[in-house]
Structures are given as structure tokens and as C-alpha cells.
mmCIF file of C-alpha atoms in Angstrom:
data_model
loop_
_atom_site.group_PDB
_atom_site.id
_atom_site.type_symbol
_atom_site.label_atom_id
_atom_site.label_comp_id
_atom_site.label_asym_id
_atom_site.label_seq_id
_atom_site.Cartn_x
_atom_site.Cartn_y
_atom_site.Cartn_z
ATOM 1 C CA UNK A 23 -38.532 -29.028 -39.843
ATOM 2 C CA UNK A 24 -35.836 -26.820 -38.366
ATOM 3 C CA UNK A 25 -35.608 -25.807 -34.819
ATOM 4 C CA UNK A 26 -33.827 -22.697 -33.266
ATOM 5 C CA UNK A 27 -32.101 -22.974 -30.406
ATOM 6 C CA UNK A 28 -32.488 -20.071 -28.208
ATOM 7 C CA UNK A 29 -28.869 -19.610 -26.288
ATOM 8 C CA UNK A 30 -29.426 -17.967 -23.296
ATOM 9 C CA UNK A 31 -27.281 -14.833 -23.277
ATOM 10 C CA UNK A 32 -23.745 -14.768 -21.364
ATOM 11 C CA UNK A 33 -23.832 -13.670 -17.481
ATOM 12 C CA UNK A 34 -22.876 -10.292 -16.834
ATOM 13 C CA UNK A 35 -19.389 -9.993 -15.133
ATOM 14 C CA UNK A 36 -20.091 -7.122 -12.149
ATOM 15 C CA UNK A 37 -17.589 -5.834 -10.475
ATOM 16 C CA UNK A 38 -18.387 -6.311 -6.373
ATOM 17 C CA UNK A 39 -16.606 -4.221 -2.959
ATOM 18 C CA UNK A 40 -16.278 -6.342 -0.275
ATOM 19 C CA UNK A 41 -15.513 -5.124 2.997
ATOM 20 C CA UNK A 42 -15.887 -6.239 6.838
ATOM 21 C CA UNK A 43 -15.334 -4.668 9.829
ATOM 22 C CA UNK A 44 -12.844 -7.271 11.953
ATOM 23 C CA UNK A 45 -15.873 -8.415 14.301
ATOM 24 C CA UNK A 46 -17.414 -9.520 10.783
ATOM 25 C CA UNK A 47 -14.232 -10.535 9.105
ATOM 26 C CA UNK A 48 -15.503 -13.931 10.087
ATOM 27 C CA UNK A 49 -18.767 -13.682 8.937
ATOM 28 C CA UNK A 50 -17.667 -12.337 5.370
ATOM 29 C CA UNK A 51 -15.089 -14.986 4.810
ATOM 30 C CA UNK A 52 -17.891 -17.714 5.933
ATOM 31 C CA UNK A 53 -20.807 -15.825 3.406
ATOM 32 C CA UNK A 54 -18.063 -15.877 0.563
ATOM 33 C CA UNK A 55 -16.931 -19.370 0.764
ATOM 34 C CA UNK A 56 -20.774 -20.886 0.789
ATOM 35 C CA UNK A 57 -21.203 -18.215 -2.622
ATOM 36 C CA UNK A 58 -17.640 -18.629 -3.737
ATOM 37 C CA UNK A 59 -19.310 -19.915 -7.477
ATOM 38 C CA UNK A 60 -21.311 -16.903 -7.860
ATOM 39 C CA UNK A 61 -18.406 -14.454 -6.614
ATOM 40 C CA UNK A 62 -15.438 -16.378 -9.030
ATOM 41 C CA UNK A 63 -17.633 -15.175 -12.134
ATOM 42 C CA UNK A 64 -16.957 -12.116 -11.250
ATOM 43 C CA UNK A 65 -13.658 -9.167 -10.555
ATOM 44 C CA UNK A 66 -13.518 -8.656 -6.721
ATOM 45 C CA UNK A 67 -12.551 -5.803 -4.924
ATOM 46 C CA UNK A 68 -11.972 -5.052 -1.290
ATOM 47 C CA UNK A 69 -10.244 -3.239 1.341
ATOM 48 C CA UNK A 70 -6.909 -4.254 2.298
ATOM 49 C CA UNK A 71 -7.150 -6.878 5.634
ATOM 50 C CA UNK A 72 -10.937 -7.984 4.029
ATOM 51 C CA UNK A 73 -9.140 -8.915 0.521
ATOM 52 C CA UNK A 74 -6.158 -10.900 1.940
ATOM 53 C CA UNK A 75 -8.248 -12.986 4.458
ATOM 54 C CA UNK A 76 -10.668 -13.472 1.194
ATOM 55 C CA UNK A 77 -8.086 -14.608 -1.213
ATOM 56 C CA UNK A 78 -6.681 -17.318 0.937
ATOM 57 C CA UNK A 79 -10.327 -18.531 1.725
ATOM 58 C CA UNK A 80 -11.644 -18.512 -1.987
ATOM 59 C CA UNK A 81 -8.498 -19.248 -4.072
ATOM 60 C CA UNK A 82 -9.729 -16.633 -6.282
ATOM 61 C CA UNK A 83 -7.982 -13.328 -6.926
ATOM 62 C CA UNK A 84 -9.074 -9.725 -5.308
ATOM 63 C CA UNK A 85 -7.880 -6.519 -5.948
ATOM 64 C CA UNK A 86 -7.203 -4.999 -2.687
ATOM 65 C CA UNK A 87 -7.136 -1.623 -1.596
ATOM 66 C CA UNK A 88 -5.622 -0.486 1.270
ATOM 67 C CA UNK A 89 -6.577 -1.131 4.492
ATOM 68 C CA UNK A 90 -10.003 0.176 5.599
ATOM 69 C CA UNK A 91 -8.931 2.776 7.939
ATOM 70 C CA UNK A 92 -5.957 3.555 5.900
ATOM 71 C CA UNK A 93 -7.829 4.966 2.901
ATOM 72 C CA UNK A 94 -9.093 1.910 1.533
ATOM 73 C CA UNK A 95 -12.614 3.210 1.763
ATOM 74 C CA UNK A 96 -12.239 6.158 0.475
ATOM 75 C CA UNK A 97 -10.096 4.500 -2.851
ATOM 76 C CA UNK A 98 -13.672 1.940 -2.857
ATOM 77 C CA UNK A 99 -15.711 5.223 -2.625
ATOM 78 C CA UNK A 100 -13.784 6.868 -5.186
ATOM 79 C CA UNK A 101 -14.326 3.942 -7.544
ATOM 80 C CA UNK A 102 -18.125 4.040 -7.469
ATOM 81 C CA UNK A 103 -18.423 7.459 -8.028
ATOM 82 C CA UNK A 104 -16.426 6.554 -11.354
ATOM 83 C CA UNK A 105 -18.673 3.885 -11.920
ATOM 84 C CA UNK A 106 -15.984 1.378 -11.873
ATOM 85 C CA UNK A 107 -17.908 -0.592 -8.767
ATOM 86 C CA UNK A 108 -21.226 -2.168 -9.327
ATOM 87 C CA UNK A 109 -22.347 -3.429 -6.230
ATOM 88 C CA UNK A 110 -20.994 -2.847 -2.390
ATOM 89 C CA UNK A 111 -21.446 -5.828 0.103
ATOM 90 C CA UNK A 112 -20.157 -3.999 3.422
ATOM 91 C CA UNK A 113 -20.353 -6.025 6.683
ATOM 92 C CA UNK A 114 -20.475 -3.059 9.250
ATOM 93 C CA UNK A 115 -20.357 -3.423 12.894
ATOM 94 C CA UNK A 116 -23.310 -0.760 14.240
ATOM 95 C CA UNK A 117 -21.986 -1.258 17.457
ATOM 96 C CA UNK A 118 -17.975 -0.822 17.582
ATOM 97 C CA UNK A 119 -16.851 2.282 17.906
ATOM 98 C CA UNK A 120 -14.893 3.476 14.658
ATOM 99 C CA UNK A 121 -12.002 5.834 14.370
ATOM 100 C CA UNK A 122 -12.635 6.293 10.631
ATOM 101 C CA UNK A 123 -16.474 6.674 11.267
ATOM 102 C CA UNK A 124 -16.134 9.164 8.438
ATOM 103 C CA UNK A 125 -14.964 7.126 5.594
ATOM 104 C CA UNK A 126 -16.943 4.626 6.503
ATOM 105 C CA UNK A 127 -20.510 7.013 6.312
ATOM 106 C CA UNK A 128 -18.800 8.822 2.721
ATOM 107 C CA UNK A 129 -18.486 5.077 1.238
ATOM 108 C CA UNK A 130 -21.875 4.223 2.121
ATOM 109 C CA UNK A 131 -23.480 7.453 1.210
ATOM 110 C CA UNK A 132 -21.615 7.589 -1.993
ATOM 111 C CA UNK A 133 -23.531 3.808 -2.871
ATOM 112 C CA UNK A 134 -26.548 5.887 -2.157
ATOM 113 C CA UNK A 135 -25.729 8.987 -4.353
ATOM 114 C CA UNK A 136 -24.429 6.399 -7.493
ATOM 115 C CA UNK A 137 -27.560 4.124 -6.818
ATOM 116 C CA UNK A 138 -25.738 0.688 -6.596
ATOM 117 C CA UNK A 139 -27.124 -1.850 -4.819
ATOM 118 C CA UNK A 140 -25.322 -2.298 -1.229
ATOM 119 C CA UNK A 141 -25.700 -5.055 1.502
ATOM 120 C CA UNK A 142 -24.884 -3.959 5.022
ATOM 121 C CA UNK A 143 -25.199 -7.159 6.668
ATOM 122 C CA UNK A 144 -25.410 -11.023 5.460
ATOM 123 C CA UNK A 145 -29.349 -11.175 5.258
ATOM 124 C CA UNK A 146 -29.238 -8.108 2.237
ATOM 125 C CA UNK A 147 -26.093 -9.413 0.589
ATOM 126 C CA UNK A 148 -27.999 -12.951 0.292
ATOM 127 C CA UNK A 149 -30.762 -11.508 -1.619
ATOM 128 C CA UNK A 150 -28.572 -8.842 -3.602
ATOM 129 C CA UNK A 151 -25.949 -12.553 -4.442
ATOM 130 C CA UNK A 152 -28.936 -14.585 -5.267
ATOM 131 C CA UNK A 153 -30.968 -12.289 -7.665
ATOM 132 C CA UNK A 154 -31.008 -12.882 -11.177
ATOM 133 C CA UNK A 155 -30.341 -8.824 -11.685
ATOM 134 C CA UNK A 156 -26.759 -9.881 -10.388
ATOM 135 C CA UNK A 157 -25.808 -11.523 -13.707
ATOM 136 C CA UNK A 158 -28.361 -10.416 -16.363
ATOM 137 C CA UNK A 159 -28.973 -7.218 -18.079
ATOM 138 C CA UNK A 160 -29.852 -5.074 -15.724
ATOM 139 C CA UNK A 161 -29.156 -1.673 -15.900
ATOM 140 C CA UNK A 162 -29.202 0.847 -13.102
ATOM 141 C CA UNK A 163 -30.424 4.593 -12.926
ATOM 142 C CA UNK A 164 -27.125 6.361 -13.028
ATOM 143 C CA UNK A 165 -28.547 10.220 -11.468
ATOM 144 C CA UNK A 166 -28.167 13.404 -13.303
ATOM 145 C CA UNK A 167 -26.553 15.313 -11.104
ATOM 146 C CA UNK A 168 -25.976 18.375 -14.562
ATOM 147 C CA UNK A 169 -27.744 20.688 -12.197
ATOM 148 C CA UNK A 170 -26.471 20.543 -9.177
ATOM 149 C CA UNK A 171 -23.133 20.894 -10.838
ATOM 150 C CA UNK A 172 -24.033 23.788 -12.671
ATOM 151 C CA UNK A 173 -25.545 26.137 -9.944
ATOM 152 C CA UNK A 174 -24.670 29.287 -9.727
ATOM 153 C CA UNK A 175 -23.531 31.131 -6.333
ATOM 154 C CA UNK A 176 -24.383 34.736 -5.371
ATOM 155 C CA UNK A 177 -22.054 37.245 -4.904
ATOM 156 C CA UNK A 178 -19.960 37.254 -1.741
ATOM 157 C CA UNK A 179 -21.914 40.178 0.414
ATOM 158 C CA UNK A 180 -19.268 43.503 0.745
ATOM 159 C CA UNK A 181 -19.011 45.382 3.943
ATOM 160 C CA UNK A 182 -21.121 47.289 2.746
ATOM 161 C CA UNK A 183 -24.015 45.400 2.656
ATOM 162 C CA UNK A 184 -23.181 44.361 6.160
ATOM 163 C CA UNK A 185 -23.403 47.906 7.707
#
């Protein structure tokens, strides 16, 4: 009698953001070394100070951006709404005061608008690094955002109008 062996399928190579705020740099280096195995199977990204301190701790490569306040948010941001990013794992400090407070709210909303998963502190990014939707076939809801890009705006109002 013949038996089949069932191979189970490949793991899914994600591509993950990493990025820290400096009072977390710390923190991020320490959560990627003790999950260095699970982040190694897959293509890195990060901002610009966050991917050189990561590289040197892991060994492993990761494609930096530029630095944080310097744009490299914004080049992460642009990158999920691509869909070139699959997950975001963004130590934030709540408390420091940021001078790119901006780019730091448009990278996190834009997570939210593409619907990929995002970890804003270690707790979250330990449950996103440990699921089993990290490396099998799990596909997310990409929106449909056809009708918001197709509305149609009135008329600008004439003087007329005004009077």
C-alpha cells in the first residue's frame, strides 16, 4: 500500500517596515534579535537610523529608507499604498514630542486605509510575529476605493450666485 506524503506548503515571504522612534531604538533592536529567525525569512524594510542599528544587530540585510524625519516615512507610506509593504511594526513614542508629527500620523493612517496589519508597540508586534497568518496564505482585504476616486465635484459657485 502506497502512502502520500502531504508537504506542507512553502512559508510566505512578507515584506515587513520597521521603524522606532530613538527612545525605542533599543527596544526594537532587543524585539528583533529574540525573533531574528522569523524576520531573516523575510525582505526587511525600515527607516534610515532604525535599518542601520538593525543590520548590525541581525546580520541580515534591510533596505533602508531615509531617515524618519527626513522622508523616510513618507517613502514607507508611499510603499504601502503601492502594496509593496505587507505589514508595519512601528515602535512610537506617545509621549516625545515629534517635529515630523505629520509623517508619522500619514504612515500610520495610510496602514489603516491599505488594511495591513501594524504593531505600535512590542506587545502587538509579538502577536502580529507569532501568528501563523504571518507566513501562510493569508490574504488581506485590499479596499475599493473606485468610488471615492470617481466622484464628481459641483460646479465652482459664480458671483452670481453669491449676490
Amino acid at each position: 500500500m502506497e502512502t502520500m506524503e502531504t508537504k506542507a506548503p512553502e512559508p510566505i515571504k512578507r515584506n515587513i517596515a520597521l521603524v522606532a522612534h530613538d527612545h525605542l531604538k533599543r527596544d526594537m533592536a532587543e524585539w528583533a534579535r529574540f525573533n531574528r529567525g522569523t524576520l531573516s525569512r523575510h525582505t526587511l524594510f525600515a527607516t534610515g537610523t532604525t535599518g542601520k542599528l538593525l543590520e548590525k544587530e541581525l546580520g541580515i540585510p534591510v533596505i533602508r529608507m531615509q531617515s524618519g524625519p527626513l522622508g523616510g516615512d513618507q517613502q514607507l507610506g508611499a510603499m504601502i499604498s503601492e502594496g509593496k509593504i505587507d505589514a508595519l511594526i512601528f515602535f512610537w513614542d506617545p509621549l516625545a514630542p515629534l517635529p515630523h508629527d505629520p509623517d508619522v500620523k500619514a504612515l500610520l493612517r495610510l496602514a489603516v486605509v491599505w488594511n495591513i496589519p501594524c504593531a505600535c508597540n512590542r506587545a502587538t508586534a509579538d502577536f502580529m510575529i507569532s501568528s501563523p497568518l504571518l507566513e501562510n496564505n493569508y490574504e488581506r482585504k485590499i479596499p475599493d476605493y473606485s468610488s471615492y476616486l470617481s466622484r464628481s465635484f459641483g460646479k465652482r459657485p459664480t458671483k452670481e450666485a453669491n449676490v
